[in-house]
Each structure stands twice: as structure tokens, then as C-alpha cells.
PDB file of C-alpha atoms in Angstrom:
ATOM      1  CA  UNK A   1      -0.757 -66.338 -20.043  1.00 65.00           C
ATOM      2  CA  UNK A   2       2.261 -63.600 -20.686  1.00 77.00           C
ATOM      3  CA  UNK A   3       4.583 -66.491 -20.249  1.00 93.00           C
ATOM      4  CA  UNK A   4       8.302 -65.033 -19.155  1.00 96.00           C
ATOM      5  CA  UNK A   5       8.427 -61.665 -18.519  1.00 96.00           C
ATOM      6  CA  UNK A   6      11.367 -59.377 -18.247  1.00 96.00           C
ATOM      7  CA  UNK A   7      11.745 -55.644 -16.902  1.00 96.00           C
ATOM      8  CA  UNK A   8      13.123 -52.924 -18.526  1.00 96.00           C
ATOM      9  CA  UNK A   9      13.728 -53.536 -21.914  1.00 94.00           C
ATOM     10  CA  UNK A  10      16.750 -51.182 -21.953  1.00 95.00           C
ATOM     11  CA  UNK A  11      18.837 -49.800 -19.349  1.00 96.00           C
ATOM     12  CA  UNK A  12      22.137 -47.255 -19.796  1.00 97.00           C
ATOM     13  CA  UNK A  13      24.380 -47.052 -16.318  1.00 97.00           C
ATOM     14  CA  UNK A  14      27.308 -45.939 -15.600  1.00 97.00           C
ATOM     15  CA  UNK A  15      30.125 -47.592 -14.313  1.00 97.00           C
ATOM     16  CA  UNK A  16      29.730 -48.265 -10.402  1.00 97.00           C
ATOM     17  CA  UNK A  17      26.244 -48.102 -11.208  1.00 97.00           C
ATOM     18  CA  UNK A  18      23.527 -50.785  -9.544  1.00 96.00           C
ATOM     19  CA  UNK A  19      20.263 -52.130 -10.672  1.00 96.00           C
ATOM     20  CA  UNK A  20      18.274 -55.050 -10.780  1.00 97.00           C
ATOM     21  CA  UNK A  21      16.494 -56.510 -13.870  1.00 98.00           C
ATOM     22  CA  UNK A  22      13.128 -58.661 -13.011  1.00 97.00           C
ATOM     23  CA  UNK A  23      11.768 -61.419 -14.363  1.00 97.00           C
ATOM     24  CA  UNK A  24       8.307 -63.139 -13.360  1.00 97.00           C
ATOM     25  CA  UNK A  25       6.855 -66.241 -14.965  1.00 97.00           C
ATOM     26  CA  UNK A  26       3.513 -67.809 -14.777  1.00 95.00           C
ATOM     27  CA  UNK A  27       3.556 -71.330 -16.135  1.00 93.00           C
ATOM     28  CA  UNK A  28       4.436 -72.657 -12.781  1.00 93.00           C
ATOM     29  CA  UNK A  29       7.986 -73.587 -13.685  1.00 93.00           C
ATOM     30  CA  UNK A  30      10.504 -74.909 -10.570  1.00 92.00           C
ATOM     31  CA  UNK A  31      13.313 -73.659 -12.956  1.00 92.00           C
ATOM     32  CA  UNK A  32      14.393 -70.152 -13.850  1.00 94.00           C
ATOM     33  CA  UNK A  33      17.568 -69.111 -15.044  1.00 95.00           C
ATOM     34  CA  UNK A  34      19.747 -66.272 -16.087  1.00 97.00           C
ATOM     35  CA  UNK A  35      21.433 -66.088 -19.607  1.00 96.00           C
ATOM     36  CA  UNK A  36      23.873 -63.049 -21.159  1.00 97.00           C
ATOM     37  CA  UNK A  37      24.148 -63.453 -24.898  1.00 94.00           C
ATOM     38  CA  UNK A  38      27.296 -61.327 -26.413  1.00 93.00           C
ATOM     39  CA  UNK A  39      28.061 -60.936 -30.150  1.00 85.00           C
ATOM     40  CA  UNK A  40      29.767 -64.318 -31.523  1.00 81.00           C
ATOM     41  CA  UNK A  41      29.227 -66.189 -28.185  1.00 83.00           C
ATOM     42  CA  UNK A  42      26.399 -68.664 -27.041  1.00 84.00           C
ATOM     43  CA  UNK A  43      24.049 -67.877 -24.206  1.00 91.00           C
ATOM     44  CA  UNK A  44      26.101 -68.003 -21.689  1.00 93.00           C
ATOM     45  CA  UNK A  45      24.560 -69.134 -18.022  1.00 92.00           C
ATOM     46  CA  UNK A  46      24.769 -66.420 -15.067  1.00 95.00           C
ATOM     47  CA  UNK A  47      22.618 -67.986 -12.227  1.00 95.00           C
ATOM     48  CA  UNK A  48      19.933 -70.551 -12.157  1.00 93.00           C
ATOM     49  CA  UNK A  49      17.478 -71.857  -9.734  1.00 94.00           C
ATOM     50  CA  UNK A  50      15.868 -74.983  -9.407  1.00 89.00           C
ATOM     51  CA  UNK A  51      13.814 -74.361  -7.074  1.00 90.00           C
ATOM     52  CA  UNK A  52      11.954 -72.028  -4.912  1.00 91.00           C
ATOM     53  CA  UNK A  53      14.449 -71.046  -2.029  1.00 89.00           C
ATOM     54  CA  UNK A  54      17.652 -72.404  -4.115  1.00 92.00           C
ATOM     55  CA  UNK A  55      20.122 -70.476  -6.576  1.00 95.00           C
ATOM     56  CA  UNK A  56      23.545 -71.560  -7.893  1.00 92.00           C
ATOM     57  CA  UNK A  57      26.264 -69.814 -10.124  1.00 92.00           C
ATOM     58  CA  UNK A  58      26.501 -70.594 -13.713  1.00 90.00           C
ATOM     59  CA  UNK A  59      29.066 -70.427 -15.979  1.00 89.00           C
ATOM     60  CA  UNK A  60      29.858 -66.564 -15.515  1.00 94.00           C
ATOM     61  CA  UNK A  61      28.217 -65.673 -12.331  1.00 96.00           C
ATOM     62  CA  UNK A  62      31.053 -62.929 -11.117  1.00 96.00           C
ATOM     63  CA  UNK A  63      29.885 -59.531 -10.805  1.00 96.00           C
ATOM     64  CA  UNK A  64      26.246 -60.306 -10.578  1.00 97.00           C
ATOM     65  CA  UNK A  65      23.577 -61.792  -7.613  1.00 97.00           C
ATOM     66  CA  UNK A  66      20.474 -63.431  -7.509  1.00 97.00           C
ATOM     67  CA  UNK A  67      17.355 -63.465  -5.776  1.00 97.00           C
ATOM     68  CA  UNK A  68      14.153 -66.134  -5.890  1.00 96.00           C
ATOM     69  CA  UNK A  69      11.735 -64.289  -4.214  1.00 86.00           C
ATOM     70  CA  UNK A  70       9.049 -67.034  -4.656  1.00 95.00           C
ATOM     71  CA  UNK A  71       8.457 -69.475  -7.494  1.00 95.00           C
ATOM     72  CA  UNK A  72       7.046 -66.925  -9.861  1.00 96.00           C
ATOM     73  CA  UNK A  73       9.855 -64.265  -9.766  1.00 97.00           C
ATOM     74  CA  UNK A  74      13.480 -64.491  -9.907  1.00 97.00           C
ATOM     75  CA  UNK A  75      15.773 -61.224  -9.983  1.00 97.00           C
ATOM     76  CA  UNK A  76      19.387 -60.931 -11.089  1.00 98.00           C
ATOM     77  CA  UNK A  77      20.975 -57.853  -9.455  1.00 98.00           C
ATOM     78  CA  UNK A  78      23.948 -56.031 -10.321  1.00 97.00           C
ATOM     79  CA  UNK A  79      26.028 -54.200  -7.474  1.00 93.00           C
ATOM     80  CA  UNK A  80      28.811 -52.293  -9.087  1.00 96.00           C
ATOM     81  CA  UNK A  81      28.297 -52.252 -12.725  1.00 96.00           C
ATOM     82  CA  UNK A  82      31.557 -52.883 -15.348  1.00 97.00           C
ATOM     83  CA  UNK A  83      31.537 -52.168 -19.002  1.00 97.00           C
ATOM     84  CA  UNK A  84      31.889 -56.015 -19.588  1.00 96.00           C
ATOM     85  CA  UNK A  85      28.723 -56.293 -18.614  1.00 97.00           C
ATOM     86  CA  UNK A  86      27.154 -54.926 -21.699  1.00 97.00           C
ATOM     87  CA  UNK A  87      24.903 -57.312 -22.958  1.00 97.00           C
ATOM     88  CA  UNK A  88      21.678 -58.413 -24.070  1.00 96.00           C
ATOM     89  CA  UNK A  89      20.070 -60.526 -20.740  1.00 97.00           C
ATOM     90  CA  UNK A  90      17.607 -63.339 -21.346  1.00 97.00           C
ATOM     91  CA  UNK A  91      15.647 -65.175 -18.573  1.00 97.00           C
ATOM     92  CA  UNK A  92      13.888 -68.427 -18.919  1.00 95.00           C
ATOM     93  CA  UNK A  93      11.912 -70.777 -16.708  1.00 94.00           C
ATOM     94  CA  UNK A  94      11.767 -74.208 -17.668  1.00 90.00           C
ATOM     95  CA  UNK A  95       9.177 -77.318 -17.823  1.00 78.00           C
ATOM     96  CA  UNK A  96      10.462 -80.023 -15.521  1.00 75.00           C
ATOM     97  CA  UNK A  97       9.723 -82.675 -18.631  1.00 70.00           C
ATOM     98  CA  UNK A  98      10.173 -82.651 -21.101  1.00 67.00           C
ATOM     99  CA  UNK A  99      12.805 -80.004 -20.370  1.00 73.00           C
ATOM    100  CA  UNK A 100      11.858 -77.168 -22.728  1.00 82.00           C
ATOM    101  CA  UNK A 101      12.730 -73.412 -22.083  1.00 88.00           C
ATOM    102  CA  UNK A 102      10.528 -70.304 -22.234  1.00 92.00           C
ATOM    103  CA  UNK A 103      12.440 -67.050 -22.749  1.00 95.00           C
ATOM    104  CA  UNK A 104      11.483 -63.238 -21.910  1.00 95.00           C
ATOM    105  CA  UNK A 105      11.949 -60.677 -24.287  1.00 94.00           C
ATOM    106  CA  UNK A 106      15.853 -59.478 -23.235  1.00 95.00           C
ATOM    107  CA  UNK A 107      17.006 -56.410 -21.645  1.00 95.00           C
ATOM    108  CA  UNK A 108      19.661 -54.847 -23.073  1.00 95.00           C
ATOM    109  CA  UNK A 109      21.708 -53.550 -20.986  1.00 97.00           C
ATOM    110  CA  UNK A 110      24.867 -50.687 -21.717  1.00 97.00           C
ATOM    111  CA  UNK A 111      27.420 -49.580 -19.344  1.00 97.00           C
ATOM    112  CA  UNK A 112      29.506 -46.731 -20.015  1.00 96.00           C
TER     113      UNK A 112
ATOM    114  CA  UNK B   1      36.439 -76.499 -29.744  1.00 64.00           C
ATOM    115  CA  UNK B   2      32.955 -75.790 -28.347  1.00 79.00           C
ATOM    116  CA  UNK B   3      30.978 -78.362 -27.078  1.00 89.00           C
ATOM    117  CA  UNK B   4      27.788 -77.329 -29.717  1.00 93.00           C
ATOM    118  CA  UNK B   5      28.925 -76.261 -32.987  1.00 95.00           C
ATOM    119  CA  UNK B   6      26.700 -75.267 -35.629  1.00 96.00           C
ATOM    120  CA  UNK B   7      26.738 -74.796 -39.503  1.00 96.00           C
ATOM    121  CA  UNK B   8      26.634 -72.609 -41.556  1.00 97.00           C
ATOM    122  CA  UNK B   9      27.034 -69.683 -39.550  1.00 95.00           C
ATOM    123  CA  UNK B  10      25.699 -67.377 -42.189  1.00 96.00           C
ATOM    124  CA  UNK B  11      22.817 -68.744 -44.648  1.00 97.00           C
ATOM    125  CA  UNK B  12      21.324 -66.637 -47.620  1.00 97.00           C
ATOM    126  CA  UNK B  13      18.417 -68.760 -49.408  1.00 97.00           C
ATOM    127  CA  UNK B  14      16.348 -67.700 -51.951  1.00 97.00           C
ATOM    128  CA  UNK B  15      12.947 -67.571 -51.362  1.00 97.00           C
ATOM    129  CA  UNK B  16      11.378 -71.222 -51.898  1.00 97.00           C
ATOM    130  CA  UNK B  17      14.389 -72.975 -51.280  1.00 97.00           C
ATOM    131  CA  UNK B  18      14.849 -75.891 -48.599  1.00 98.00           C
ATOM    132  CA  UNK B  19      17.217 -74.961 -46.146  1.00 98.00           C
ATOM    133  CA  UNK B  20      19.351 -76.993 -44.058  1.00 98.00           C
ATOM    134  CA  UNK B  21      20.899 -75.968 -40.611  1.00 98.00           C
ATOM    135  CA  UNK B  22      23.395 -78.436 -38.433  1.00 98.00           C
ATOM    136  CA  UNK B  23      23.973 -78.837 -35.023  1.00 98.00           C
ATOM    137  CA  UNK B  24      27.339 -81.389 -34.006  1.00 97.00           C
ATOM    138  CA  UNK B  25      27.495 -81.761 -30.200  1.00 95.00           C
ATOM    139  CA  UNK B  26      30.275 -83.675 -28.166  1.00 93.00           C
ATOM    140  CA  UNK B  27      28.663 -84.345 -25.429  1.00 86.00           C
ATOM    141  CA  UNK B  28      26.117 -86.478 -23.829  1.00 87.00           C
ATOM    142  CA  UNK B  29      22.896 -84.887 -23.722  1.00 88.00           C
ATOM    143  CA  UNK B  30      19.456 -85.775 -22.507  1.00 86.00           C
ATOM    144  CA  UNK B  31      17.341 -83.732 -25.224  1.00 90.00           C
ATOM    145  CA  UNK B  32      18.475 -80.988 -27.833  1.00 93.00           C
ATOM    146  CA  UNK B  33      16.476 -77.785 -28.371  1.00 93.00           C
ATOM    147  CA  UNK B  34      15.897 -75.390 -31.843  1.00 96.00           C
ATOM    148  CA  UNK B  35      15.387 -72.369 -30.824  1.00 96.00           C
ATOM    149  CA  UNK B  36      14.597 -69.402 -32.967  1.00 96.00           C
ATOM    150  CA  UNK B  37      15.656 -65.843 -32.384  1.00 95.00           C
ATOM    151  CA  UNK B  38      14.237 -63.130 -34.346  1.00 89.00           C
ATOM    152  CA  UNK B  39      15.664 -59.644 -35.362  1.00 82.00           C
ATOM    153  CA  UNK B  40      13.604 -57.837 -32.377  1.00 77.00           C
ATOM    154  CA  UNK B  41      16.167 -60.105 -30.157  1.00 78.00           C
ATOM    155  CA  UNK B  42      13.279 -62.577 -28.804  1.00 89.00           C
ATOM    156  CA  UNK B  43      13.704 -66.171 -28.706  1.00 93.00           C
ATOM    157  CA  UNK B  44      10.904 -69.074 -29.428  1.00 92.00           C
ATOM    158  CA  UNK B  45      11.424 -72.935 -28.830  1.00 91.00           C
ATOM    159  CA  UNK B  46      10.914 -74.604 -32.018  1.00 94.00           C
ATOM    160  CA  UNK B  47      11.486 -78.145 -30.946  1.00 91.00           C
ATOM    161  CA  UNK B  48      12.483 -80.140 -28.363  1.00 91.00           C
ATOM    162  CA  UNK B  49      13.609 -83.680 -29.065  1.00 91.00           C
ATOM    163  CA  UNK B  50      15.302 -86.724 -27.901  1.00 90.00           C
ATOM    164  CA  UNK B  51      15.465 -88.875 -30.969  1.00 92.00           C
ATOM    165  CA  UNK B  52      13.892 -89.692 -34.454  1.00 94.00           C
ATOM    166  CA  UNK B  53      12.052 -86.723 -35.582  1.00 96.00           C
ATOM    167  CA  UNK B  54       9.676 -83.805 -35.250  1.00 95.00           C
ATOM    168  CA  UNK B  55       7.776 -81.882 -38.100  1.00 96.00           C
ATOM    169  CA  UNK B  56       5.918 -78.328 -37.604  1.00 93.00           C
ATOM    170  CA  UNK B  57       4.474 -76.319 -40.331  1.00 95.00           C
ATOM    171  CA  UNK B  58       7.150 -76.116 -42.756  1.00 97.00           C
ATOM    172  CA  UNK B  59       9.703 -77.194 -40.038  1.00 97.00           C
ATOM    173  CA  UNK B  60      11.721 -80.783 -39.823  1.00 97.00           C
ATOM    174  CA  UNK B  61      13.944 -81.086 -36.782  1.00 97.00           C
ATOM    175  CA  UNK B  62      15.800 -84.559 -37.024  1.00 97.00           C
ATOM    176  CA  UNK B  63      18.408 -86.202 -34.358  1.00 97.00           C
ATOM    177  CA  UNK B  64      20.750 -89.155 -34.472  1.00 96.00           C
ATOM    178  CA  UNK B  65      22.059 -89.706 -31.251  1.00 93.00           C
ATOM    179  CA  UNK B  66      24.715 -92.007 -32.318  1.00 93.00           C
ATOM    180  CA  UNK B  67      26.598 -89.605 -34.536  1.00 95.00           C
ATOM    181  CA  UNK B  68      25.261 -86.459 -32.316  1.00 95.00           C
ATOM    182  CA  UNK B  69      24.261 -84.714 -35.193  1.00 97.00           C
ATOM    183  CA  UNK B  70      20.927 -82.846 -35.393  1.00 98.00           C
ATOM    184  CA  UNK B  71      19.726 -80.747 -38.582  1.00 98.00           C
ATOM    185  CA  UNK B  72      17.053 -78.131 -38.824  1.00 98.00           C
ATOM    186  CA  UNK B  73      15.185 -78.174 -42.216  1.00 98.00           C
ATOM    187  CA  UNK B  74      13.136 -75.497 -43.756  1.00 97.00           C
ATOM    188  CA  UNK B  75      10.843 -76.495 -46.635  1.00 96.00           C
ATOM    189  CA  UNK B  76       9.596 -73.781 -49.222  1.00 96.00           C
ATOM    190  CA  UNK B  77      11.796 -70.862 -47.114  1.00 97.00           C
ATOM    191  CA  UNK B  78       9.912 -67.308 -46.700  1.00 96.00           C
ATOM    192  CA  UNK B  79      11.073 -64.021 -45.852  1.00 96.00           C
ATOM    193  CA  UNK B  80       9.383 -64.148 -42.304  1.00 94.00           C
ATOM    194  CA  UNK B  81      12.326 -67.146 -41.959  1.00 96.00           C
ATOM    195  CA  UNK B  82      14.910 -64.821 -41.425  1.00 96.00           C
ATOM    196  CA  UNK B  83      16.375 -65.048 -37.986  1.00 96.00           C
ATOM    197  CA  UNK B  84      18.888 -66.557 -36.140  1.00 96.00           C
ATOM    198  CA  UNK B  85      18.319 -70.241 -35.202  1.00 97.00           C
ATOM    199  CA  UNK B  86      20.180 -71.352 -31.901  1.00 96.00           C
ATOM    200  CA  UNK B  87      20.879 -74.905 -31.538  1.00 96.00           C
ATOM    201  CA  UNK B  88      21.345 -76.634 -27.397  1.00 94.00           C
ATOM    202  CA  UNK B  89      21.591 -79.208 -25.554  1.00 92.00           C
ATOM    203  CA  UNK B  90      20.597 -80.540 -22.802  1.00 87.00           C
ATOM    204  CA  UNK B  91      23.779 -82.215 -20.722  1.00 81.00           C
ATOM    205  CA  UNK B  92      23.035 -85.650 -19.418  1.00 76.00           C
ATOM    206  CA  UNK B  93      25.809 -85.021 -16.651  1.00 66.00           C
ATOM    207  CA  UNK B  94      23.633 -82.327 -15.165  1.00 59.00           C
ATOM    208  CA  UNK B  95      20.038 -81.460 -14.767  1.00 58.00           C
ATOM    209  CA  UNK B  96      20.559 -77.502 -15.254  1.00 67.00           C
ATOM    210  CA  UNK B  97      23.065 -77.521 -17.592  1.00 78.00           C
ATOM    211  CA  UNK B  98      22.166 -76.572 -21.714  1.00 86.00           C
ATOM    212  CA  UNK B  99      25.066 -75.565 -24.267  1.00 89.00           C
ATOM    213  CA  UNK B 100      24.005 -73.629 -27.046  1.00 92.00           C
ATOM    214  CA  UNK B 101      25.459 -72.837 -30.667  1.00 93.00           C
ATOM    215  CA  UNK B 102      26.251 -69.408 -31.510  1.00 92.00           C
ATOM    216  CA  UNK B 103      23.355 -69.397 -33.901  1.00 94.00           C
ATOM    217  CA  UNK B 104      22.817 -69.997 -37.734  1.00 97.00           C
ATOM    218  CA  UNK B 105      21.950 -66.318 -39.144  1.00 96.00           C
ATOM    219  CA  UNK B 106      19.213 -66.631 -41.821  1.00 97.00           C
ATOM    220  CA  UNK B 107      18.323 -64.263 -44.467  1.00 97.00           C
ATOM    221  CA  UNK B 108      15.554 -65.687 -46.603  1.00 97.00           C
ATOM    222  CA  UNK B 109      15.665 -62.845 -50.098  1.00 97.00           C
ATOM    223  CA  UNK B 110      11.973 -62.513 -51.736  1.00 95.00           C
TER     224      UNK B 110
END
């Protein structure tokens, strides 16, 4: 099993810039989410999905979009990049009990 | 004030030395999560718990749900213990929603 995994690693764009980092699981999770982690902050939530078929914003879900393709994948584009969006991006899937989270290695991403 | 705080938020331990880590939460939660996340930026679940306790290796995760407190303990620390350790928690109010700490940085000196 390779568990969560993420594509690319890194990624520099420049500002108006779009891409879309991809992340596959294969534990046969219902839940996949969408984290940014910034220096001094928690993982923050961008977009979850419970299911296959459903997504819904998170805590900081502006500037960025979503797409379950089917239960395995789930892809978090962005359309016009902004420096603020420098980060390190995490997805996860999750076990429906008892609840736990498996994470991907992180892109880290740099807008300039 | 954030709904998870942790302490300390810096740690440096000897090597050998038992470590302590808190986690304080405000809210209700269904389950709380230790999560470790290691130099090379990727991030392992530790433990998952509800109540009592859970022991792994040289790891001790307790929880007391009526003071929401949780502590991470660390028994005979090594080097290879350095990381940051993320503490969340699963909110009772809603299925998809976990708070996490801002992380305990470890450094573990030989």
C-alpha cells in the first residue's frame, strides 16, 4: 500500500499562475481533505470531501477549488495564484472509525 | 485564544530524558490525535484516542476528558525523537471538523 500520495513535491509559479496539486489514496477512505500549514499556524482546512461526488469549503477555502474525481483521487486546483498562497499543502484521507488521518508527503508550494 | 493549545512550544531534552508534551482543548471533541511531523515535513499518526490511555514503544499518550487535557510522554528520549509533535481534535459538533496545535518542536541532543 503507498497510502496518501501527493504530486509534485515542489512547485515555483508566478503570480496569476494556475496548477493543480494531486492526491490519490488507496486505503479506501470516504474522506479526503485539504490542509495548508504556514509557519506559527495550525493546519489549517482548505476543502474536504466526505464522500465520493461531495466537496465543501473549509476554513480558508478562497482562492482555491476542488475536484473528487472518484473515491481514490481528490485534486485541489489553483486558478490565479497569490503570494499568500505560499505554503506547505498536506492531504489526508481518513478512516470512517475510529477517525484517524493518513497524510501525503506535502507539496510545497512558492509563489513569486 | 485558540481552541487547541499546546505546551511547550519549544522542547530541548537531553538524550535519556522523559519528556512531556500538553495538549489543552476548549472544545468538545469526539477523539484527539498525536501526530508527529518530522524535519523532511511528513506527518505520522501516533495515536488516536478517546479516553484513558495508549502506550507504543517508548510512547504514552494519556486523555482526561473532564479537564480536556491530553499529554504526550516520551520515555528514555533519542535523537531520532526530534520533530515536531502536532496535537488535534476531533470536534464533536461536526463530523469533518479537527483543530490542531501549532506543534511542540523537539530537539532530543545526544
Amino acid at each position: 500500500n503507498a497510502g496518501v500520495t501527493q504530486t509534485p513535491k515542489f512547485q515555483v509559479l508566478k503570480t496569476g499562475q494556475s496548477m493543480t496539486l494531486q492526491c490519490a489514496q488507496d486505503m479506501n477512505h470516504n474522506s479526503m481533505y485539504w490542509y495548508r500549514q504556514d509557519p506559527g499556524m495550525g493546519l489549517r482546512l482548505i476543502y474536504y470531501s466526505a464522500s465520493e461526488g461531495t466537496t465543501d469549503k473549509g476554513e480558508v477555502p478562497n482562492g482555491y477549488n476542488v475536484s473528487r474525481l472518484n473515491k481514490r483521487e481528490f485534486s485541489l486546483r489553483l486558478e490565479s495564484a497569490a503570494p499568500s498562497q505560499t505554503s506547505v499543502y498536506f492531504c489526508a484521507s481518513r478512516d470512517d472509525t475510529p477517525y484517524e488521518q493518513y497524510f501525503g508527503p506535502g507539496t510545497r508550494l512558492t509563489v513569486t | 485564544k485558540n481552541e487547541v493549545e499546546q505546551s511547550p512550544q519549544n522542547l530541548t531534552a537531553q538524550e535519556g530524558e522523559f519528556i512531556t508534551i500538553n495538549c489543552s482543548y476548549s472544545v468538545g471533541i469526539s477523539a484527539l490525535h498525536w501526530l508527529q511531523q518530522h524535519p523532511g515535513g511528513g506527518i505520522v499518526s501516533l495515536f488516536m484516542l478517546s479516553s484513558g490511555k495508549k502506550k507504543h514503544g517508548r510512547l504514552i499518550a494519556t486523555i482526561n476528558i473532564q479537564e480536556k487535557h491530553s499529554s504526550l510522554h516520551i520515555t528514555a528520549s533519542h535523537p531520532r525523537d526530534s520533530a515536531v509533535y502536532i496535537c488535534a481534535v476531533l470536534n464533536s459538533g461536526g463530523y469533518q471538523k479537527v483543530t490542531f496545535g501549532t506543534g511542540t518542536k523537539l530537539q532530543v541532543i545526544p
